[in-house]
Structure formats: structure tokens, C-alpha cells
Amino acid sequence: MTDSEWEELYKKTEKRVIKALKIIAGITAVMIVIIAVFWMSFVYVTKYKISTVSTSASPDGMRQLTLQAVGEAAWPFGPAEGRLLLTENQKEVSKKKFTIYDDGRSIRDEIWTVMWHEDHVEVILSGDEQADEQILLYYDGRKESNQLTNAVSEDIKEKRETIPEPSVQDKTAQPYAKYAEVLEQIMTEHTDPNGREYHADEQWAFEGNTFAISDVDGDGRQELIFCFHTGNMASMCEVIYDYDVEQDVLREELAAWVDSTYYSNGFIKVSDSHNHGKDPEEKGIWPYTIYQYDEDTDTYQFRYYVTSWDGQINSENFLGELDTDGDGILYYILEDGKAVEDTDAVPINRQEYDDWVKDTLQEELVIDLIYYPMTEESIEEIIK
């Protein structure tokens, strides 16, 4: 071969080698990316992925405690990481991470015992290779953690086991099979016999909703109160059902926001879901509506809307001459569909508001309802 032919062959060979090297490099890069993705996925699942294990709802249904697993237990017999998440009306109150030494087992429902108290929820975490741990999550966001001796742990658990769970039958003088049917339909179909729909958020278990049975309107019949708070903010509600046995009619007495307080004088106080008024920082009060039971219609009717006005934040046209106590806050008690913007809506000072509350919403008239979780066991109690 001539020199020019050798040179031409060399150039072609060089191009083929370079192309082959590029292909090999590309394949290698793809393999590295695939391995990296699988490795990151493995690390995420084993170390960082958060999954819900179990939930517990407070008796009033306002709060929920969620037991979560963070990753997986270290192989082969290592500890497992977990987290407690406390929410109120689906808003986060606090979180608490913990580690369980449980012979390599993952976070599961059996490791915790939950006790709800007036100002906090208490959790006992148990593992085969550790002393029990007590965690206190307060509703104001504070947290405490303590290691317990075996004697203290067993004493707490024994007390918990010996406290009888309140029976629906004990609190229900007139248990209706109809209410069990209604709850069963709501739980399985997410709708009631009247067509009201309850669209649950997928991240919340429907069992997190609650119900109560009590004669809240004072008509001598038991009402069913269903509290739906596992949907989005706009759909959350508390519905009062009355069942007329003679007419076989399920009547909806009221559907309102979930934060409700019942009074034996026929009033219901319902907090607003949002505060869009003139007191956004709640220096006076959170706005609320009062409904009153109407015997003629067997329903609750609007009676008052109550809100406050912070003159420091909303100073325009603030009626300072009515603020006789000088705290910068005025209060509206509105009837007949009036609004704060109406010229004949006259606000009052704190003392006048407190006097009105004492006459209208007397503490001794509050009905202490017991709410039960939306479970088959609770529903079955109704008809026993």
C-alpha cells in the first residue's frame, strides 16, 4: 500500500475507534445514571421515606395524632426511625422524631399507646430492646420526652387498660338502628340518605371522622351529630341529624363548621373556618355564629354573628368614642343578616360584650358531648 492509502486507512480506523469509544462512554454514563437512580431510590426508601402507620383521633375529633415511619429499620437488627405528627383541624401543631430499638422490626401500630388529655396527648413507645419512652405533645406546640422504668411503664399501661372505654349505649337513652344505617352508608359510600356528600381527602383515613349521639336540641329525642373533618377546609362540617320514627324521616337540623359548642338552652356556637374580619390577629375574639333551635321547623336558625374590630390594625373610621375601656377593641353582635359595614350596626366595648356572653352562652349550660371514632365497632355499639 502506498503512503496515502495507509494514511487514509489510519484516519478511518481512528474515526471508528473514536465512535466506538463514544458509544461505550454513552452506555457507561447511562448505566451510571441508572445505578445512581436506583441507589438514590434505595436510600430514600430505607432512610427518608415517610409513611403513615397508624392514627389516633382526640375524643372531640378536633385533633389527630399520626404515627409515621421514617425509612426502614436498619438491617439486620438495627433501630427504626419514626415520627409523631400532631394536627388540629388538619393544621400541624408539632412533630417529634424518635428511635425505636425493637430487634430490627419496623415501626408498627403495636409500639405505641395513646392517651388524650385536656391540654396534651401522651404517647408511650415500646421496643423489645429499650426502656419505654414517654412523649408528651402539648396543644400549644410544646414537647416533652422521658425514659420510663419498667415499673412506671407497666403501671401506666395497666391504668390505661383498666380505664373502661365509654360505651355509646351508656350515653344513648334512645339508640336508633336508623343512625347505625346512616353512619354505615356515610362510611362506605361517603354520602347520607338525603344526598349530602362527604368527599374525603386521600391522605386522611375516613375513620378519623367522629360522631356523637345526644339530645342537643332538647326535644326529648336523640340526635346524631356527624363531624366530618377529613376533607379539605371548605368541605369540613358538623351535621346534626334528627330521625322522626313515626314518619320515618331523617331530617338535617344544621350543617355548619366543625368547631361547635352546644348549649342546653338551644344555642349552638360555631366558629368561623377563616377570619377575614377586622381583627385578623384575634386580639378580641375569633368570629363565630350562634344558631338557635326552632321547635316549629325542627331545625337550627341563624341568631347572631359575633366578631371584633382591632382599631390599631384597622384604624380607618374606628369608633374610638365607643371604646370606653381604651383597649382598642370593639365587638359586633349582629342580628337579622346585618353586616359590620351597615350604618346601623353599632359595636360595643369589652365589658358590654362580656355581659352579653354571660347572659347568652352560660358555661353551666354547655353540653359535654362524647365523640366516637368512625369505626365499625363504634357503630355496632349503637344497636346493642
Short mmCIF file of C-alpha atoms in Angstrom, two decimals:
data_model
loop_
_atom_site.label_atom_id
_atom_site.label_comp_id
_atom_site.label_asym_id
_atom_site.label_seq_id
_atom_site.Cartn_x
_atom_site.Cartn_y
_atom_site.Cartn_z
CA MET A 1 0.00 0.00 0.00
CA THR A 2 1.11 3.49 -0.72
CA ASP A 3 1.66 6.06 1.99
CA SER A 4 -1.53 7.87 1.06
CA GLU A 5 -3.54 4.62 1.33
CA TRP A 6 -2.04 3.88 4.74
CA GLU A 7 -2.89 7.38 5.87
CA GLU A 8 -6.47 7.02 4.62
CA LEU A 9 -6.86 3.66 6.41
CA TYR A 10 -5.48 5.15 9.60
CA LYS A 11 -7.93 8.02 9.54
CA LYS A 12 -10.90 5.67 9.01
CA THR A 13 -9.74 3.40 11.81
CA GLU A 14 -9.28 6.38 14.10
CA LYS A 15 -12.84 7.54 13.38
CA ARG A 16 -14.24 4.07 14.11
CA VAL A 17 -12.32 3.87 17.42
CA ILE A 18 -13.49 7.31 18.47
CA LYS A 19 -17.10 6.42 17.58
CA ALA A 20 -16.84 3.14 19.49
CA LEU A 21 -15.37 4.95 22.49
CA LYS A 22 -18.23 7.48 22.41
CA ILE A 23 -20.77 4.66 22.32
CA ILE A 24 -19.03 2.90 25.21
CA ALA A 25 -18.87 6.18 27.15
CA GLY A 26 -22.56 6.82 26.48
CA ILE A 27 -23.54 3.34 27.62
CA THR A 28 -21.35 3.70 30.69
CA ALA A 29 -22.91 7.08 31.51
CA VAL A 30 -26.42 5.65 31.15
CA MET A 31 -25.53 2.72 33.39
CA ILE A 32 -24.05 5.09 35.97
CA VAL A 33 -27.23 7.20 35.89
CA ILE A 34 -29.43 4.11 36.23
CA ILE A 35 -27.33 2.79 39.12
CA ALA A 36 -27.38 6.23 40.76
CA VAL A 37 -31.15 6.47 40.40
CA PHE A 38 -31.66 3.01 41.87
CA TRP A 39 -29.22 3.82 44.67
CA MET A 40 -30.93 7.11 45.49
CA SER A 41 -34.31 5.38 45.41
CA PHE A 42 -32.99 2.70 47.74
CA VAL A 43 -31.52 5.30 50.10
CA TYR A 44 -34.75 7.32 50.01
CA VAL A 45 -36.95 4.31 50.79
CA THR A 46 -34.67 2.94 53.52
CA LYS A 47 -33.65 6.24 55.12
CA TYR A 48 -36.02 9.09 54.35
CA LYS A 49 -39.40 7.94 53.02
CA ILE A 50 -42.21 8.91 55.40
CA SER A 51 -45.19 6.56 55.54
CA THR A 52 -48.25 6.62 57.79
CA VAL A 53 -48.53 3.61 60.12
CA SER A 54 -51.48 4.47 62.37
CA THR A 55 -53.62 7.38 63.55
CA SER A 56 -55.49 8.32 66.72
CA ALA A 57 -58.21 10.99 66.95
CA SER A 58 -58.98 13.04 70.05
CA PRO A 59 -62.40 12.44 71.64
CA ASP A 60 -63.75 15.72 70.25
CA GLY A 61 -62.43 14.96 66.78
CA MET A 62 -60.55 18.26 66.56
CA ARG A 63 -57.06 16.77 66.78
CA GLN A 64 -55.32 13.82 65.21
CA LEU A 65 -52.05 12.12 66.10
CA THR A 66 -50.28 10.23 63.32
CA LEU A 67 -47.62 7.57 63.82
CA GLN A 68 -45.19 7.66 60.90
CA ALA A 69 -42.26 5.51 59.84
CA VAL A 70 -39.18 7.30 58.52
CA GLY A 71 -37.37 4.91 56.19
CA GLU A 72 -36.93 1.29 57.26
CA ALA A 73 -35.29 -0.42 60.21
CA ALA A 74 -31.53 -0.79 59.85
CA TRP A 75 -30.55 -4.25 58.59
CA PRO A 76 -30.34 -6.80 60.10
CA PHE A 77 -31.35 -5.98 63.70
CA GLY A 78 -30.89 -2.25 63.90
CA PRO A 79 -33.15 0.55 65.15
CA ALA A 80 -36.09 2.08 63.30
CA GLU A 81 -36.74 5.79 62.94
CA GLY A 82 -40.22 7.21 63.41
CA ARG A 83 -42.12 10.44 63.82
CA LEU A 84 -45.23 11.64 65.66
CA LEU A 85 -47.32 14.31 63.91
CA LEU A 86 -49.96 16.21 65.88
CA THR A 87 -52.52 18.21 63.90
CA GLU A 88 -55.52 20.32 64.83
CA ASN A 89 -58.19 20.81 62.16
CA GLN A 90 -55.61 19.36 59.73
CA LYS A 91 -53.11 22.11 60.63
CA GLU A 92 -49.76 20.98 62.01
CA VAL A 93 -49.25 21.65 65.72
CA SER A 94 -45.96 19.82 66.32
CA LYS A 95 -43.74 16.94 65.20
CA LYS A 96 -41.49 14.69 67.25
CA LYS A 97 -38.87 12.29 65.88
CA PHE A 98 -37.95 9.14 67.80
CA THR A 99 -35.86 5.98 67.50
CA ILE A 100 -37.13 2.51 68.41
CA TYR A 101 -34.80 -0.39 69.26
CA ASP A 102 -37.09 -3.33 68.57
CA ASP A 103 -34.94 -6.23 67.35
CA GLY A 104 -34.89 -4.99 63.76
CA ARG A 105 -38.66 -4.69 63.38
CA SER A 106 -40.20 -1.76 61.56
CA ILE A 107 -42.43 0.94 63.03
CA ARG A 108 -45.87 -0.59 63.57
CA ASP A 109 -49.12 0.06 65.40
CA GLU A 110 -48.18 -2.22 68.32
CA ILE A 111 -45.32 0.02 69.51
CA TRP A 112 -47.48 2.90 70.74
CA THR A 113 -50.14 3.58 73.36
CA VAL A 114 -52.05 6.88 73.10
CA MET A 115 -53.84 8.76 75.88
CA TRP A 116 -55.62 12.05 75.21
CA HIS A 117 -55.64 14.67 77.98
CA GLU A 118 -57.12 18.13 78.40
CA ASP A 119 -54.02 20.06 77.28
CA HIS A 120 -51.81 17.40 75.70
CA VAL A 121 -51.65 13.93 74.19
CA GLU A 122 -49.46 11.30 75.86
CA VAL A 123 -47.71 8.55 73.92
CA ILE A 124 -45.85 5.52 75.30
CA LEU A 125 -43.42 3.98 72.80
CA SER A 126 -42.28 0.40 73.44
CA GLY A 127 -39.47 -1.70 71.94
CA ASP A 128 -38.03 -5.07 72.95
CA GLU A 129 -34.50 -3.69 73.31
CA GLN A 130 -35.18 -0.47 75.19
CA ALA A 131 -36.99 1.06 78.11
CA ASP A 132 -40.36 2.58 77.27
CA GLU A 133 -40.31 6.22 76.21
CA GLN A 134 -42.99 8.71 77.20
CA ILE A 135 -43.65 11.60 74.81
CA LEU A 136 -45.98 14.47 75.67
CA LEU A 137 -47.20 16.70 72.84
CA TYR A 138 -48.98 19.79 74.13
CA TYR A 139 -51.66 21.52 72.08
CA ASP A 140 -49.68 24.79 72.24
CA GLY A 141 -46.72 23.17 70.46
CA ARG A 142 -44.56 22.26 73.48
CA LYS A 143 -42.97 18.79 73.63
CA GLU A 144 -41.54 16.62 76.39
CA SER A 145 -39.78 13.25 76.32
CA ASN A 146 -38.93 10.94 79.22
CA GLN A 147 -37.42 7.48 79.59
CA LEU A 148 -39.53 5.28 81.86
CA THR A 149 -38.50 2.45 84.13
CA ASN A 150 -40.22 -0.88 83.61
CA ALA A 151 -42.27 -0.39 86.77
CA VAL A 152 -43.53 3.01 85.68
CA SER A 153 -44.28 1.76 82.17
CA GLU A 154 -46.28 -1.22 83.36
CA ASP A 155 -48.18 0.98 85.82
CA ILE A 156 -49.17 3.42 83.05
CA LYS A 157 -50.20 0.63 80.70
CA GLU A 158 -52.17 -1.12 83.42
CA LYS A 159 -54.04 2.08 84.23
CA ARG A 160 -54.75 2.59 80.54
CA GLU A 161 -56.07 -0.95 80.15
CA THR A 162 -58.28 -0.71 83.23
CA ILE A 163 -59.95 2.55 82.18
CA PRO A 164 -63.21 1.44 80.57
CA GLU A 165 -63.88 2.93 77.17
CA PRO A 166 -67.11 4.94 77.22
CA SER A 167 -69.93 2.99 75.65
CA VAL A 168 -72.22 4.60 73.12
CA GLN A 169 -75.04 2.68 74.73
CA ASP A 170 -74.27 4.31 78.11
CA LYS A 171 -74.64 7.76 76.60
CA THR A 172 -77.64 6.98 74.39
CA ALA A 173 -81.00 6.51 76.04
CA GLN A 174 -82.76 6.05 72.70
CA PRO A 175 -80.35 4.32 70.31
CA TYR A 176 -81.81 4.17 66.83
CA ALA A 177 -80.99 1.49 64.30
CA LYS A 178 -81.53 4.22 61.72
CA TYR A 179 -78.47 6.10 62.94
CA ALA A 180 -76.36 2.98 62.53
CA GLU A 181 -77.64 2.65 58.96
CA VAL A 182 -76.86 6.30 58.26
CA LEU A 183 -73.32 6.00 59.64
CA GLU A 184 -72.73 2.78 57.70
CA GLN A 185 -73.80 4.50 54.49
CA ILE A 186 -71.64 7.54 55.21
CA MET A 187 -68.64 5.34 55.96
CA THR A 188 -68.98 3.10 52.89
CA GLU A 189 -70.49 5.44 50.29
CA HIS A 190 -69.41 8.85 51.67
CA THR A 191 -72.95 10.13 51.30
CA ASP A 192 -76.01 10.24 53.57
CA PRO A 193 -79.58 9.11 52.73
CA ASN A 194 -80.53 12.72 51.90
CA GLY A 195 -77.80 13.01 49.26
CA ARG A 196 -75.24 15.06 51.20
CA GLU A 197 -71.76 14.02 50.07
CA TYR A 198 -68.61 13.79 52.15
CA HIS A 199 -65.57 13.97 49.87
CA ALA A 200 -62.62 12.75 51.91
CA ASP A 201 -59.02 13.75 51.26
CA GLU A 202 -57.00 10.68 50.29
CA GLN A 203 -54.25 11.48 52.80
CA TRP A 204 -56.66 11.07 55.73
CA ALA A 205 -58.35 7.84 56.78
CA PHE A 206 -62.15 8.19 56.84
CA GLU A 207 -62.09 6.53 60.27
CA GLY A 208 -60.61 9.81 61.52
CA ASN A 209 -64.08 11.36 61.46
CA THR A 210 -66.24 11.18 64.56
CA PHE A 211 -69.87 11.07 65.68
CA ALA A 212 -71.93 11.62 68.80
CA ILE A 213 -75.50 10.83 69.82
CA SER A 214 -77.26 13.14 72.25
CA ASP A 215 -80.41 15.21 72.67
CA VAL A 216 -78.70 18.52 71.90
CA ASP A 217 -81.85 20.45 70.93
CA GLY A 218 -83.87 19.47 74.00
CA ASP A 219 -86.83 17.97 72.11
CA GLY A 220 -86.67 14.67 74.00
CA ARG A 221 -85.21 12.71 71.07
CA GLN A 222 -81.60 11.76 70.49
CA GLU A 223 -79.86 13.47 67.57
CA LEU A 224 -76.96 12.10 65.53
CA ILE A 225 -74.04 14.51 65.21
CA PHE A 226 -71.55 13.61 62.48
CA CYS A 227 -68.28 15.54 62.45
CA PHE A 228 -66.54 15.42 59.06
CA HIS A 229 -63.00 16.79 59.14
CA THR A 230 -61.01 14.55 56.77
CA GLY A 231 -61.75 16.64 53.70
CA ASN A 232 -60.37 19.96 52.53
CA MET A 233 -61.02 23.07 54.60
CA ALA A 234 -64.06 24.11 52.57
CA SER A 235 -65.80 20.73 52.93
CA MET A 236 -65.31 20.15 56.66
CA CYS A 237 -68.59 20.31 58.55
CA GLU A 238 -70.58 19.10 61.54
CA VAL A 239 -74.08 17.90 60.67
CA ILE A 240 -76.95 17.34 63.11
CA TYR A 241 -79.47 14.68 62.07
CA ASP A 242 -82.84 14.05 63.70
CA TYR A 243 -84.83 10.90 62.97
CA ASP A 244 -88.61 11.00 63.19
CA VAL A 245 -89.62 7.40 63.89
CA GLU A 246 -93.32 7.88 63.13
CA GLN A 247 -92.72 9.48 59.73
CA ASP A 248 -89.51 7.55 59.04
CA VAL A 249 -87.81 10.79 58.05
CA LEU A 250 -84.17 11.70 58.54
CA ARG A 251 -84.08 15.45 58.99
CA GLU A 252 -80.96 17.62 58.79
CA GLU A 253 -81.23 20.20 61.56
CA LEU A 254 -77.99 22.04 60.84
CA ALA A 255 -74.78 21.76 58.83
CA ALA A 256 -72.03 24.09 59.99
CA TRP A 257 -68.28 24.32 60.61
CA VAL A 258 -66.68 21.57 62.70
CA ASP A 259 -65.79 23.71 65.73
CA SER A 260 -69.16 23.71 67.52
CA THR A 261 -70.23 24.14 71.14
CA TYR A 262 -73.71 23.03 72.21
CA TYR A 263 -75.82 24.63 74.95
CA SER A 264 -78.86 23.23 76.70
CA ASN A 265 -80.78 26.47 76.07
CA GLY A 266 -80.98 25.57 72.37
CA PHE A 267 -77.97 27.58 71.20
CA ILE A 268 -75.02 26.35 69.15
CA LYS A 269 -71.84 28.40 68.87
CA VAL A 270 -69.93 27.70 65.64
CA SER A 271 -66.51 29.24 64.97
CA ASP A 272 -65.71 30.57 61.51
CA SER A 273 -63.37 28.44 59.42
CA HIS A 274 -61.40 31.60 58.50
CA ASN A 275 -61.00 35.04 59.99
CA HIS A 276 -61.48 37.67 57.30
CA GLY A 277 -62.77 40.34 59.65
CA LYS A 278 -61.30 43.48 61.18
CA ASP A 279 -59.42 41.60 63.90
CA PRO A 280 -57.09 39.25 61.99
CA GLU A 281 -54.77 38.68 64.96
CA GLU A 282 -57.67 37.69 67.25
CA LYS A 283 -56.84 40.30 69.88
CA GLY A 284 -60.53 40.36 70.70
CA ILE A 285 -62.25 37.13 69.61
CA TRP A 286 -62.30 34.67 66.74
CA PRO A 287 -65.54 35.34 64.82
CA TYR A 288 -68.40 32.92 65.36
CA THR A 289 -72.07 32.34 64.58
CA ILE A 290 -74.83 31.41 67.01
CA TYR A 291 -77.75 29.29 65.87
CA GLN A 292 -80.89 28.66 67.91
CA TYR A 293 -83.17 25.64 67.77
CA ASP A 294 -86.62 26.30 66.31
CA GLU A 295 -89.15 23.76 67.55
CA ASP A 296 -91.66 24.54 64.78
CA THR A 297 -89.27 23.61 61.96
CA ASP A 298 -87.12 21.17 63.97
CA THR A 299 -84.04 22.97 62.65
CA TYR A 300 -81.46 25.45 63.88
CA GLN A 301 -81.87 29.00 62.65
CA PHE A 302 -79.35 31.84 62.47
CA ARG A 303 -79.49 34.11 65.52
CA TYR A 304 -76.25 36.10 65.89
CA TYR A 305 -72.97 36.69 64.13
CA VAL A 306 -70.26 37.89 66.50
CA THR A 307 -66.92 39.41 65.58
CA SER A 308 -64.40 42.00 66.80
CA TRP A 309 -62.62 45.08 65.44
CA ASP A 310 -58.97 45.82 66.16
CA GLY A 311 -58.66 49.60 65.96
CA GLN A 312 -54.87 49.51 65.78
CA ILE A 313 -54.69 47.32 62.67
CA ASN A 314 -57.89 48.68 61.08
CA SER A 315 -57.88 52.27 62.26
CA GLU A 316 -59.92 53.77 59.44
CA ASN A 317 -63.28 55.02 60.78
CA PHE A 318 -62.62 53.26 64.11
CA LEU A 319 -65.26 54.42 66.60
CA GLY A 320 -62.87 55.33 69.38
CA GLU A 321 -65.58 57.12 71.37
CA LEU A 322 -67.26 53.74 71.96
CA ASP A 323 -64.01 52.16 73.18
CA THR A 324 -64.58 53.35 76.74
CA ASP A 325 -62.11 50.90 78.27
CA GLY A 326 -59.37 52.03 75.90
CA ASP A 327 -58.15 48.57 74.83
CA GLY A 328 -58.52 49.38 71.13
CA ILE A 329 -61.04 46.58 70.52
CA LEU A 330 -64.75 46.79 69.74
CA TYR A 331 -67.26 43.97 69.30
CA TYR A 332 -70.18 43.39 66.97
CA ILE A 333 -73.21 41.26 67.85
CA LEU A 334 -75.15 41.21 64.60
CA GLU A 335 -78.72 40.01 64.04
CA ASP A 336 -81.10 39.79 61.08
CA GLY A 337 -78.36 39.45 58.49
CA LYS A 338 -76.67 42.75 59.32
CA ALA A 339 -73.00 43.32 58.49
CA VAL A 340 -70.32 45.38 60.19
CA GLU A 341 -70.44 47.78 57.23
CA ASP A 342 -74.09 48.66 57.88
CA THR A 343 -74.54 52.14 59.33
CA ASP A 344 -76.98 50.88 61.97
CA ALA A 345 -74.58 48.15 63.17
CA VAL A 346 -73.22 49.63 66.40
CA PRO A 347 -70.24 47.95 68.11
CA ILE A 348 -69.82 47.65 71.87
CA ASN A 349 -66.87 47.57 74.28
CA ARG A 350 -65.42 44.57 76.11
CA GLN A 351 -67.50 44.87 79.28
CA GLU A 352 -70.73 45.04 77.31
CA TYR A 353 -69.64 42.04 75.24
CA ASP A 354 -68.73 40.01 78.36
CA ASP A 355 -72.11 40.81 79.94
CA TRP A 356 -73.89 39.63 76.80
CA VAL A 357 -71.89 36.39 76.72
CA LYS A 358 -72.75 35.65 80.36
CA ASP A 359 -76.46 36.01 79.58
CA THR A 360 -76.41 34.14 76.27
CA LEU A 361 -73.69 31.48 76.40
CA GLN A 362 -73.60 30.42 80.01
CA GLU A 363 -70.79 27.99 80.79
CA GLU A 364 -73.00 25.85 83.02
CA LEU A 365 -75.30 25.20 80.03
CA VAL A 366 -72.59 23.65 77.84
CA ILE A 367 -73.47 20.09 76.74
CA ASP A 368 -70.41 17.87 77.14
CA LEU A 369 -70.63 15.65 74.07
CA ILE A 370 -68.57 12.50 73.74
CA TYR A 371 -67.41 11.87 70.18
CA TYR A 372 -66.64 8.37 68.93
CA PRO A 373 -64.36 7.35 66.06
CA MET A 374 -65.99 6.42 62.77
CA THR A 375 -65.36 2.68 63.07
CA GLU A 376 -67.44 -0.48 62.69
CA GLU A 377 -67.02 -1.20 66.41
CA SER A 378 -68.43 2.18 67.47
CA ILE A 379 -71.35 1.92 65.04
CA GLU A 380 -72.23 -1.58 66.22
CA GLU A 381 -72.48 -0.23 69.79
CA ILE A 382 -75.45 1.90 68.77
CA ILE A 383 -77.79 -1.03 68.17
CA LYS A 384 -76.66 -3.31 71.01
#
